[in-house]
């Protein structure tokens, strides 16, 4: 079997496995943030969480597929390791950037929800007082 094909298979298995692991981690832990932001609306939090995970899969698996092709033919075992280290390193960096991007977006949404809750007065106004001229 051609070593280039072996490198492609290993690259796909590891990249897809890492993508699935990161997506599940984001889904499981991001749901808590979404439920908080959405004021405990569990069904909406689950729906938004699912949409975010689908988008994550599409972007990352699309990148993995586009980055699959290589320019050089791999001739020996050392070449397999060098090609895999480069390709998997780039995939890991992209997964890390996507993960940090998701965490950033979730924290911004959560922060906005907390600020909105803090702006609502705890008790409705009960009257109006006219300002005095001397004050």
mmCIF file of N, CA and C in Angstrom:
data_model
loop_
_atom_site.group_PDB
_atom_site.id
_atom_site.type_symbol
_atom_site.label_atom_id
_atom_site.label_comp_id
_atom_site.label_asym_id
_atom_site.label_seq_id
_atom_site.Cartn_x
_atom_site.Cartn_y
_atom_site.Cartn_z
ATOM 1 N N UNK A 1 0.850 -1.177 0.000
ATOM 2 C CA UNK A 1 0.000 0.000 0.000
ATOM 3 C C UNK A 1 0.900 1.246 0.000
ATOM 4 N N UNK A 2 0.469 2.258 -0.699
ATOM 5 C CA UNK A 2 1.207 3.508 -0.799
ATOM 6 C C UNK A 2 1.218 4.224 0.552
ATOM 7 N N UNK A 3 2.369 4.729 0.971
ATOM 8 C CA UNK A 3 2.486 5.409 2.262
ATOM 9 C C UNK A 3 1.688 6.708 2.314
ATOM 10 N N UNK A 4 1.458 7.321 1.178
ATOM 11 C CA UNK A 4 0.637 8.532 1.148
ATOM 12 C C UNK A 4 -0.798 8.204 1.556
ATOM 13 N N UNK A 5 -1.307 7.093 1.090
ATOM 14 C CA UNK A 5 -2.661 6.665 1.452
ATOM 15 C C UNK A 5 -2.726 6.344 2.945
ATOM 16 N N UNK A 6 -1.695 5.699 3.472
ATOM 17 C CA UNK A 6 -1.644 5.397 4.909
ATOM 18 C C UNK A 6 -1.680 6.695 5.710
ATOM 19 N N UNK A 7 -0.907 7.682 5.280
ATOM 20 C CA UNK A 7 -0.888 8.977 5.973
ATOM 21 C C UNK A 7 -2.261 9.632 5.900
ATOM 22 N N UNK A 8 -2.932 9.563 4.759
ATOM 23 C CA UNK A 8 -4.280 10.134 4.625
ATOM 24 C C UNK A 8 -5.265 9.467 5.582
ATOM 25 N N UNK A 9 -5.219 8.157 5.666
ATOM 26 C CA UNK A 9 -6.147 7.426 6.541
ATOM 27 C C UNK A 9 -5.906 7.797 8.006
ATOM 28 N N UNK A 10 -4.651 7.794 8.413
ATOM 29 C CA UNK A 10 -4.337 8.160 9.804
ATOM 30 C C UNK A 10 -4.767 9.597 10.079
ATOM 31 N N UNK A 11 -4.496 10.507 9.142
ATOM 32 C CA UNK A 11 -4.884 11.910 9.287
ATOM 33 C C UNK A 11 -6.391 12.051 9.447
ATOM 34 N N UNK A 12 -7.154 11.364 8.609
ATOM 35 C CA UNK A 12 -8.618 11.466 8.698
ATOM 36 C C UNK A 12 -9.147 10.897 10.008
ATOM 37 N N UNK A 13 -8.644 9.744 10.419
ATOM 38 C CA UNK A 13 -9.128 9.120 11.653
ATOM 39 C C UNK A 13 -8.844 10.015 12.859
ATOM 40 N N UNK A 14 -7.622 10.503 12.961
ATOM 41 C CA UNK A 14 -7.257 11.336 14.111
ATOM 42 C C UNK A 14 -7.986 12.679 14.063
ATOM 43 N N UNK A 15 -8.048 13.306 12.904
ATOM 44 C CA UNK A 15 -8.702 14.619 12.784
ATOM 45 C C UNK A 15 -10.192 14.539 13.094
ATOM 46 N N UNK A 16 -10.849 13.539 12.553
ATOM 47 C CA UNK A 16 -12.287 13.393 12.808
ATOM 48 C C UNK A 16 -12.533 13.046 14.273
ATOM 49 N N UNK A 17 -11.692 12.185 14.840
ATOM 50 C CA UNK A 17 -11.827 11.860 16.262
ATOM 51 C C UNK A 17 -11.648 13.081 17.152
ATOM 52 N N UNK A 18 -10.646 13.901 16.861
ATOM 53 C CA UNK A 18 -10.432 15.125 17.640
ATOM 54 C C UNK A 18 -11.595 16.098 17.479
ATOM 55 N N UNK A 19 -12.099 16.227 16.271
ATOM 56 C CA UNK A 19 -13.233 17.123 16.029
ATOM 57 C C UNK A 19 -14.457 16.677 16.819
ATOM 58 N N UNK A 20 -14.729 15.394 16.827
ATOM 59 C CA UNK A 20 -15.880 14.873 17.579
ATOM 60 C C UNK A 20 -15.689 15.104 19.074
ATOM 61 N N UNK A 21 -14.489 14.848 19.581
ATOM 62 C CA UNK A 21 -14.218 15.034 21.009
ATOM 63 C C UNK A 21 -14.394 16.493 21.427
ATOM 64 N N UNK A 22 -13.842 17.428 20.649
ATOM 65 C CA UNK A 22 -13.970 18.854 20.986
ATOM 66 C C UNK A 22 -15.430 19.291 20.880
ATOM 67 N N UNK A 23 -16.147 18.840 19.865
ATOM 68 C CA UNK A 23 -17.552 19.224 19.703
ATOM 69 C C UNK A 23 -18.399 18.718 20.870
ATOM 70 N N UNK A 24 -18.161 17.493 21.309
ATOM 71 C CA UNK A 24 -18.922 16.958 22.453
ATOM 72 C C UNK A 24 -18.605 17.726 23.730
ATOM 73 N N UNK A 25 -17.341 18.082 23.911
ATOM 74 C CA UNK A 25 -16.946 18.859 25.085
ATOM 75 C C UNK A 25 -17.618 20.226 25.060
ATOM 76 N N UNK A 26 -17.587 20.881 23.903
ATOM 77 C CA UNK A 26 -18.249 22.181 23.782
ATOM 78 C C UNK A 26 -19.754 22.058 24.020
ATOM 79 N N UNK A 27 -20.355 21.034 23.478
ATOM 80 C CA UNK A 27 -21.798 20.855 23.624
ATOM 81 C C UNK A 27 -22.186 20.630 25.079
ATOM 82 N N UNK A 28 -21.478 19.755 25.742
ATOM 83 C CA UNK A 28 -21.802 19.411 27.126
ATOM 84 C C UNK A 28 -21.620 20.613 28.054
ATOM 85 N N UNK A 29 -20.507 21.316 27.923
ATOM 86 C CA UNK A 29 -20.218 22.414 28.838
ATOM 87 C C UNK A 29 -20.827 23.742 28.387
ATOM 88 N N UNK A 30 -21.029 23.924 27.098
ATOM 89 C CA UNK A 30 -21.640 25.155 26.606
ATOM 90 C C UNK A 30 -23.115 25.241 26.919
ATOM 91 N N UNK A 31 -23.766 24.112 27.111
ATOM 92 C CA UNK A 31 -25.190 24.091 27.433
ATOM 93 C C UNK A 31 -25.479 24.821 28.734
ATOM 94 N N UNK A 32 -24.582 24.730 29.700
ATOM 95 C CA UNK A 32 -24.755 25.404 30.988
ATOM 96 C C UNK A 32 -24.791 26.911 30.782
ATOM 97 N N UNK A 33 -23.864 27.423 29.969
ATOM 98 C CA UNK A 33 -23.841 28.858 29.683
ATOM 99 C C UNK A 33 -25.113 29.297 28.971
ATOM 100 N N UNK A 34 -25.529 28.516 27.979
ATOM 101 C CA UNK A 34 -26.725 28.887 27.221
ATOM 102 C C UNK A 34 -27.972 28.875 28.093
ATOM 103 N N UNK A 35 -28.083 27.906 28.969
ATOM 104 C CA UNK A 35 -29.247 27.863 29.859
ATOM 105 C C UNK A 35 -29.270 29.092 30.766
ATOM 106 N N UNK A 36 -28.104 29.522 31.218
ATOM 107 C CA UNK A 36 -28.026 30.719 32.051
ATOM 108 C C UNK A 36 -28.406 31.967 31.262
ATOM 109 N N UNK A 37 -27.890 32.087 30.055
ATOM 110 C CA UNK A 37 -28.176 33.247 29.218
ATOM 111 C C UNK A 37 -29.647 33.315 28.853
ATOM 112 N N UNK A 38 -30.229 32.170 28.588
ATOM 113 C CA UNK A 38 -31.619 32.118 28.135
ATOM 114 C C UNK A 38 -32.594 31.981 29.294
ATOM 115 N N UNK A 39 -32.169 32.379 30.479
ATOM 116 C CA UNK A 39 -33.018 32.438 31.673
ATOM 117 C C UNK A 39 -33.693 31.114 31.990
ATOM 118 N N UNK A 40 -32.965 30.028 31.830
ATOM 119 C CA UNK A 40 -33.475 28.717 32.210
ATOM 120 C C UNK A 40 -34.361 28.049 31.177
ATOM 121 N N UNK A 41 -34.483 28.621 29.992
ATOM 122 C CA UNK A 41 -35.292 28.004 28.936
ATOM 123 C C UNK A 41 -34.492 26.841 28.346
ATOM 124 N N UNK A 42 -34.707 25.653 28.884
ATOM 125 C CA UNK A 42 -33.913 24.478 28.537
ATOM 126 C C UNK A 42 -34.075 24.067 27.075
ATOM 127 N N UNK A 43 -35.313 24.136 26.555
ATOM 128 C CA UNK A 43 -35.542 23.718 25.174
ATOM 129 C C UNK A 43 -34.817 24.635 24.198
ATOM 130 N N UNK A 44 -34.855 25.938 24.455
ATOM 131 C CA UNK A 44 -34.168 26.879 23.587
ATOM 132 C C UNK A 44 -32.655 26.723 23.712
ATOM 133 N N UNK A 45 -32.170 26.493 24.932
ATOM 134 C CA UNK A 45 -30.737 26.279 25.145
ATOM 135 C C UNK A 45 -30.262 25.039 24.391
ATOM 136 N N UNK A 46 -31.048 23.971 24.425
ATOM 137 C CA UNK A 46 -30.684 22.756 23.693
ATOM 138 C C UNK A 46 -30.673 22.997 22.186
ATOM 139 N N UNK A 47 -31.655 23.745 21.687
ATOM 140 C CA UNK A 47 -31.727 24.020 20.252
ATOM 141 C C UNK A 47 -30.540 24.861 19.791
ATOM 142 N N UNK A 48 -30.222 25.920 20.522
ATOM 143 C CA UNK A 48 -29.092 26.775 20.161
ATOM 144 C C UNK A 48 -27.790 25.983 20.262
ATOM 145 N N UNK A 49 -27.666 25.190 21.293
ATOM 146 C CA UNK A 49 -26.473 24.373 21.480
ATOM 147 C C UNK A 49 -26.286 23.412 20.305
ATOM 148 N N UNK A 50 -27.367 22.794 19.878
ATOM 149 C CA UNK A 50 -27.294 21.861 18.754
ATOM 150 C C UNK A 50 -26.877 22.586 17.470
ATOM 151 N N UNK A 51 -27.426 23.769 17.241
ATOM 152 C CA UNK A 51 -27.057 24.537 16.051
ATOM 153 C C UNK A 51 -25.582 24.929 16.073
ATOM 154 N N UNK A 52 -25.082 25.311 17.236
ATOM 155 C CA UNK A 52 -23.660 25.650 17.357
ATOM 156 C C UNK A 52 -22.765 24.446 17.076
ATOM 157 N N UNK A 53 -23.168 23.283 17.560
ATOM 158 C CA UNK A 53 -22.381 22.071 17.338
ATOM 159 C C UNK A 53 -22.388 21.692 15.858
ATOM 160 N N UNK A 54 -23.526 21.804 15.204
ATOM 161 C CA UNK A 54 -23.601 21.492 13.772
ATOM 162 C C UNK A 54 -22.690 22.433 12.984
ATOM 163 N N UNK A 55 -22.725 23.713 13.304
ATOM 164 C CA UNK A 55 -21.837 24.663 12.639
ATOM 165 C C UNK A 55 -20.377 24.338 12.885
ATOM 166 N N UNK A 56 -20.048 23.947 14.114
ATOM 167 C CA UNK A 56 -18.681 23.574 14.457
ATOM 168 C C UNK A 56 -18.228 22.386 13.622
ATOM 169 N N UNK A 57 -19.093 21.363 13.516
ATOM 170 C CA UNK A 57 -18.761 20.193 12.701
ATOM 171 C C UNK A 57 -18.553 20.585 11.233
ATOM 172 N N UNK A 58 -19.443 21.389 10.698
ATOM 173 C CA UNK A 58 -19.343 21.751 9.290
ATOM 174 C C UNK A 58 -18.044 22.491 8.990
ATOM 175 N N UNK A 59 -17.704 23.452 9.819
ATOM 176 C CA UNK A 59 -16.484 24.227 9.574
ATOM 177 C C UNK A 59 -15.239 23.351 9.728
ATOM 178 N N UNK A 60 -15.166 22.603 10.814
ATOM 179 C CA UNK A 60 -13.957 21.822 11.068
ATOM 180 C C UNK A 60 -13.804 20.644 10.111
ATOM 181 N N UNK A 61 -14.869 19.916 9.863
ATOM 182 C CA UNK A 61 -14.753 18.786 8.937
ATOM 183 C C UNK A 61 -14.514 19.271 7.511
ATOM 184 N N UNK A 62 -15.074 20.421 7.163
ATOM 185 C CA UNK A 62 -14.776 21.011 5.856
ATOM 186 C C UNK A 62 -13.310 21.368 5.732
ATOM 187 N N UNK A 63 -12.744 21.937 6.795
ATOM 188 C CA UNK A 63 -11.322 22.258 6.769
ATOM 189 C C UNK A 63 -10.480 20.989 6.676
ATOM 190 N N UNK A 64 -10.830 19.971 7.449
ATOM 191 C CA UNK A 64 -10.085 18.705 7.414
ATOM 192 C C UNK A 64 -10.108 18.129 5.994
ATOM 193 N N UNK A 65 -11.261 18.176 5.346
ATOM 194 C CA UNK A 65 -11.366 17.639 3.990
ATOM 195 C C UNK A 65 -10.538 18.459 2.999
ATOM 196 N N UNK A 66 -10.593 19.778 3.111
ATOM 197 C CA UNK A 66 -9.829 20.622 2.197
ATOM 198 C C UNK A 66 -8.325 20.477 2.407
ATOM 199 N N UNK A 67 -7.915 20.245 3.641
ATOM 200 C CA UNK A 67 -6.498 20.160 3.969
ATOM 201 C C UNK A 67 -5.941 18.750 3.764
ATOM 202 N N UNK A 68 -6.768 17.829 3.324
ATOM 203 C CA UNK A 68 -6.344 16.440 3.144
ATOM 204 C C UNK A 68 -5.285 16.294 2.063
ATOM 205 N N UNK A 69 -5.492 16.926 0.932
ATOM 206 C CA UNK A 69 -4.578 16.703 -0.187
ATOM 207 C C UNK A 69 -3.190 17.251 0.122
ATOM 208 N N UNK A 70 -2.211 16.551 -0.362
ATOM 209 C CA UNK A 70 -0.827 16.962 -0.167
ATOM 210 C C UNK A 70 -0.143 17.142 -1.503
ATOM 211 N N UNK A 71 0.904 17.918 -1.502
ATOM 212 C CA UNK A 71 1.620 18.182 -2.745
ATOM 213 C C UNK A 71 2.665 17.112 -3.057
ATOM 214 N N UNK A 72 3.241 16.535 -2.026
ATOM 215 C CA UNK A 72 4.344 15.605 -2.220
ATOM 216 C C UNK A 72 3.898 14.165 -1.990
ATOM 217 N N UNK A 73 4.601 13.258 -2.641
ATOM 218 C CA UNK A 73 4.402 11.841 -2.410
ATOM 219 C C UNK A 73 5.298 11.433 -1.247
ATOM 220 N N UNK A 74 4.736 10.653 -0.336
ATOM 221 C CA UNK A 74 5.485 10.217 0.839
ATOM 222 C C UNK A 74 6.215 8.933 0.483
ATOM 223 N N UNK A 75 7.545 8.935 0.720
ATOM 224 C CA UNK A 75 8.353 7.802 0.296
ATOM 225 C C UNK A 75 8.778 6.866 1.403
ATOM 226 N N UNK A 76 8.812 7.333 2.643
ATOM 227 C CA UNK A 76 9.275 6.478 3.728
ATOM 228 C C UNK A 76 8.491 6.777 5.004
ATOM 229 N N UNK A 77 8.786 6.020 6.058
ATOM 230 C CA UNK A 77 8.070 6.163 7.326
ATOM 231 C C UNK A 77 8.293 7.543 7.929
ATOM 232 N N UNK A 78 9.495 8.051 7.782
ATOM 233 C CA UNK A 78 9.781 9.395 8.296
ATOM 234 C C UNK A 78 8.889 10.430 7.618
ATOM 235 N N UNK A 79 8.690 10.289 6.338
ATOM 236 C CA UNK A 79 7.815 11.200 5.595
ATOM 237 C C UNK A 79 6.382 11.141 6.087
ATOM 238 N N UNK A 80 5.918 9.940 6.475
ATOM 239 C CA UNK A 80 4.562 9.791 7.024
ATOM 240 C C UNK A 80 4.429 10.607 8.300
ATOM 241 N N UNK A 81 5.423 10.468 9.192
ATOM 242 C CA UNK A 81 5.366 11.197 10.453
ATOM 243 C C UNK A 81 5.473 12.710 10.246
ATOM 244 N N UNK A 82 6.314 13.126 9.328
ATOM 245 C CA UNK A 82 6.443 14.561 9.065
ATOM 246 C C UNK A 82 5.158 15.136 8.480
ATOM 247 N N UNK A 83 4.560 14.443 7.540
ATOM 248 C CA UNK A 83 3.310 14.917 6.935
ATOM 249 C C UNK A 83 2.192 14.940 7.968
ATOM 250 N N UNK A 84 2.123 13.881 8.781
ATOM 251 C CA UNK A 84 1.071 13.829 9.798
ATOM 252 C C UNK A 84 1.256 14.909 10.860
ATOM 253 N N UNK A 85 2.485 15.148 11.266
ATOM 254 C CA UNK A 85 2.704 16.156 12.299
ATOM 255 C C UNK A 85 2.309 17.545 11.791
ATOM 256 N N UNK A 86 2.603 17.827 10.543
ATOM 257 C CA UNK A 86 2.232 19.124 9.978
ATOM 258 C C UNK A 86 0.721 19.247 9.854
ATOM 259 N N UNK A 87 0.112 18.246 9.246
ATOM 260 C CA UNK A 87 -1.333 18.309 9.023
ATOM 261 C C UNK A 87 -2.111 18.302 10.341
ATOM 262 N N UNK A 88 -1.755 17.401 11.245
ATOM 263 C CA UNK A 88 -2.476 17.338 12.519
ATOM 264 C C UNK A 88 -2.208 18.567 13.376
ATOM 265 N N UNK A 89 -1.007 19.122 13.284
ATOM 266 C CA UNK A 89 -0.717 20.349 14.018
ATOM 267 C C UNK A 89 -1.601 21.491 13.565
ATOM 268 N N UNK A 90 -1.770 21.626 12.266
ATOM 269 C CA UNK A 90 -2.639 22.688 11.739
ATOM 270 C C UNK A 90 -4.091 22.436 12.141
ATOM 271 N N UNK A 91 -4.531 21.190 12.057
ATOM 272 C CA UNK A 91 -5.907 20.857 12.457
ATOM 273 C C UNK A 91 -6.119 21.176 13.936
ATOM 274 N N UNK A 92 -5.144 20.832 14.777
ATOM 275 C CA UNK A 92 -5.269 21.141 16.207
ATOM 276 C C UNK A 92 -5.323 22.640 16.448
ATOM 277 N N UNK A 93 -4.537 23.400 15.719
ATOM 278 C CA UNK A 93 -4.592 24.854 15.859
ATOM 279 C C UNK A 93 -5.953 25.405 15.435
ATOM 280 N N UNK A 94 -6.490 24.887 14.346
ATOM 281 C CA UNK A 94 -7.807 25.341 13.893
ATOM 282 C C UNK A 94 -8.873 24.954 14.913
ATOM 283 N N UNK A 95 -8.813 23.726 15.448
ATOM 284 C CA UNK A 95 -9.761 23.317 16.483
ATOM 285 C C UNK A 95 -9.641 24.214 17.717
ATOM 286 N N UNK A 96 -8.419 24.546 18.098
ATOM 287 C CA UNK A 96 -8.218 25.425 19.245
ATOM 288 C C UNK A 96 -8.793 26.803 19.011
ATOM 289 N N UNK A 97 -8.579 27.357 17.824
ATOM 290 C CA UNK A 97 -9.135 28.674 17.504
ATOM 291 C C UNK A 97 -10.659 28.627 17.496
ATOM 292 N N UNK A 98 -11.220 27.573 16.919
ATOM 293 C CA UNK A 98 -12.685 27.433 16.910
ATOM 294 C C UNK A 98 -13.220 27.290 18.331
ATOM 295 N N UNK A 99 -12.527 26.520 19.151
ATOM 296 C CA UNK A 99 -12.947 26.343 20.545
ATOM 297 C C UNK A 99 -12.908 27.678 21.285
ATOM 298 N N UNK A 100 -11.814 28.404 21.163
ATOM 299 C CA UNK A 100 -11.705 29.701 21.828
ATOM 300 C C UNK A 100 -12.742 30.682 21.291
ATOM 301 N N UNK A 101 -13.015 30.611 19.990
ATOM 302 C CA UNK A 101 -14.056 31.461 19.414
ATOM 303 C C UNK A 101 -15.422 31.150 19.998
ATOM 304 N N UNK A 102 -15.750 29.872 20.143
ATOM 305 C CA UNK A 102 -17.029 29.490 20.747
ATOM 306 C C UNK A 102 -17.119 29.943 22.199
ATOM 307 N N UNK A 103 -16.037 29.756 22.954
ATOM 308 C CA UNK A 103 -16.032 30.183 24.359
ATOM 309 C C UNK A 103 -16.192 31.696 24.447
ATOM 310 N N UNK A 104 -15.526 32.423 23.561
ATOM 311 C CA UNK A 104 -15.633 33.884 23.555
ATOM 312 C C UNK A 104 -17.070 34.330 23.263
ATOM 313 N N UNK A 105 -17.673 33.736 22.242
ATOM 314 C CA UNK A 105 -19.044 34.102 21.882
ATOM 315 C C UNK A 105 -20.002 33.770 23.022
ATOM 316 N N UNK A 106 -19.862 32.593 23.618
ATOM 317 C CA UNK A 106 -20.735 32.216 24.732
ATOM 318 C C UNK A 106 -20.553 33.151 25.927
ATOM 319 N N UNK A 107 -19.325 33.535 26.217
ATOM 320 C CA UNK A 107 -19.114 34.439 27.353
ATOM 321 C C UNK A 107 -19.664 35.822 27.060
ATOM 322 N N UNK A 108 -19.578 36.287 25.813
ATOM 323 C CA UNK A 108 -20.158 37.593 25.454
ATOM 324 C C UNK A 108 -21.677 37.550 25.579
ATOM 325 N N UNK A 109 -22.273 36.468 25.114
ATOM 326 C CA UNK A 109 -23.731 36.335 25.227
ATOM 327 C C UNK A 109 -24.131 36.294 26.686
ATOM 328 N N UNK A 110 -23.399 35.546 27.483
ATOM 329 C CA UNK A 110 -23.708 35.435 28.911
ATOM 330 C C UNK A 110 -23.542 36.779 29.610
ATOM 331 N N UNK A 111 -22.454 37.484 29.297
ATOM 332 C CA UNK A 111 -22.206 38.794 29.910
ATOM 333 C C UNK A 111 -23.319 39.774 29.560
ATOM 334 N N UNK A 112 -23.774 39.751 28.323
ATOM 335 C CA UNK A 112 -24.863 40.639 27.906
ATOM 336 C C UNK A 112 -26.141 40.309 28.673
ATOM 337 N N UNK A 113 -26.418 39.016 28.861
ATOM 338 C CA UNK A 113 -27.599 38.620 29.624
ATOM 339 C C UNK A 113 -27.523 39.047 31.072
ATOM 340 N N UNK A 114 -26.335 38.950 31.670
ATOM 341 C CA UNK A 114 -26.162 39.382 33.065
ATOM 342 C C UNK A 114 -26.363 40.884 33.172
ATOM 343 N N UNK A 115 -25.825 41.656 32.230
ATOM 344 C CA UNK A 115 -26.001 43.110 32.255
ATOM 345 C C UNK A 115 -27.465 43.498 32.085
ATOM 346 N N UNK A 116 -28.176 42.792 31.234
ATOM 347 C CA UNK A 116 -29.598 43.083 31.042
ATOM 348 C C UNK A 116 -30.389 42.815 32.317
ATOM 349 N N UNK A 117 -30.049 41.735 33.018
ATOM 350 C CA UNK A 117 -30.745 41.426 34.268
ATOM 351 C C UNK A 117 -30.451 42.452 35.348
ATOM 352 N N UNK A 118 -29.224 42.998 35.351
ATOM 353 C CA UNK A 118 -28.857 43.974 36.371
ATOM 354 C C UNK A 118 -29.522 45.320 36.136
ATOM 355 N N UNK A 119 -29.946 45.626 34.916
ATOM 356 C CA UNK A 119 -30.553 46.911 34.612
ATOM 357 C C UNK A 119 -32.033 46.959 34.975
ATOM 358 N N UNK A 120 -32.633 45.852 35.208
ATOM 359 C CA UNK A 120 -34.043 45.815 35.585
ATOM 360 C C UNK A 120 -34.135 46.065 37.084
ATOM 361 N N UNK A 121 -34.907 47.081 37.500
ATOM 362 C CA UNK A 121 -35.009 47.350 38.933
ATOM 363 C C UNK A 121 -35.726 46.208 39.655
ATOM 364 N N UNK A 122 -35.306 45.910 40.880
ATOM 365 C CA UNK A 122 -35.916 44.797 41.600
ATOM 366 C C UNK A 122 -37.372 45.065 41.991
ATOM 367 N N UNK A 123 -37.738 46.339 42.140
ATOM 368 C CA UNK A 123 -39.101 46.722 42.516
ATOM 369 C C UNK A 123 -39.568 47.794 41.542
ATOM 370 N N UNK A 124 -40.793 47.674 41.101
ATOM 371 C CA UNK A 124 -41.333 48.670 40.176
ATOM 372 C C UNK A 124 -41.462 50.021 40.884
ATOM 373 N N UNK A 125 -41.279 51.126 40.157
ATOM 374 C CA UNK A 125 -41.441 52.442 40.782
ATOM 375 C C UNK A 125 -42.848 52.607 41.344
ATOM 376 N N UNK A 126 -42.936 53.253 42.492
ATOM 377 C CA UNK A 126 -44.224 53.399 43.157
ATOM 378 C C UNK A 126 -44.750 54.839 43.100
ATOM 379 N N UNK A 127 -43.973 55.730 42.635
ATOM 380 C CA UNK A 127 -44.430 57.120 42.552
ATOM 381 C C UNK A 127 -43.381 57.986 41.911
ATOM 382 N N UNK A 128 -43.708 59.287 41.824
ATOM 383 C CA UNK A 128 -42.798 60.220 41.218
ATOM 384 C C UNK A 128 -42.677 61.410 42.147
ATOM 385 N N UNK A 129 -41.450 61.874 42.308
ATOM 386 C CA UNK A 129 -41.191 63.015 43.171
ATOM 387 C C UNK A 129 -40.594 64.119 42.307
ATOM 388 N N UNK A 130 -41.199 65.329 42.374
ATOM 389 C CA UNK A 130 -40.696 66.453 41.596
ATOM 390 C C UNK A 130 -39.400 66.966 42.223
ATOM 391 N N UNK A 131 -38.447 67.338 41.376
ATOM 392 C CA UNK A 131 -37.201 67.882 41.923
ATOM 393 C C UNK A 131 -37.447 69.225 42.597
ATOM 394 N N UNK A 132 -36.688 69.490 43.632
ATOM 395 C CA UNK A 132 -36.825 70.789 44.334
ATOM 396 C C UNK A 132 -35.882 71.790 43.676
ATOM 397 N N UNK A 133 -36.234 73.049 43.759
ATOM 398 C CA UNK A 133 -35.463 74.107 43.110
ATOM 399 C C UNK A 133 -34.112 74.309 43.783
ATOM 400 N N UNK A 134 -33.994 74.095 45.061
ATOM 401 C CA UNK A 134 -32.754 74.352 45.786
ATOM 402 C C UNK A 134 -31.750 73.221 45.700
ATOM 403 N N UNK A 135 -32.124 72.110 45.255
ATOM 404 C CA UNK A 135 -31.221 70.963 45.259
ATOM 405 C C UNK A 135 -30.456 70.949 44.040
#
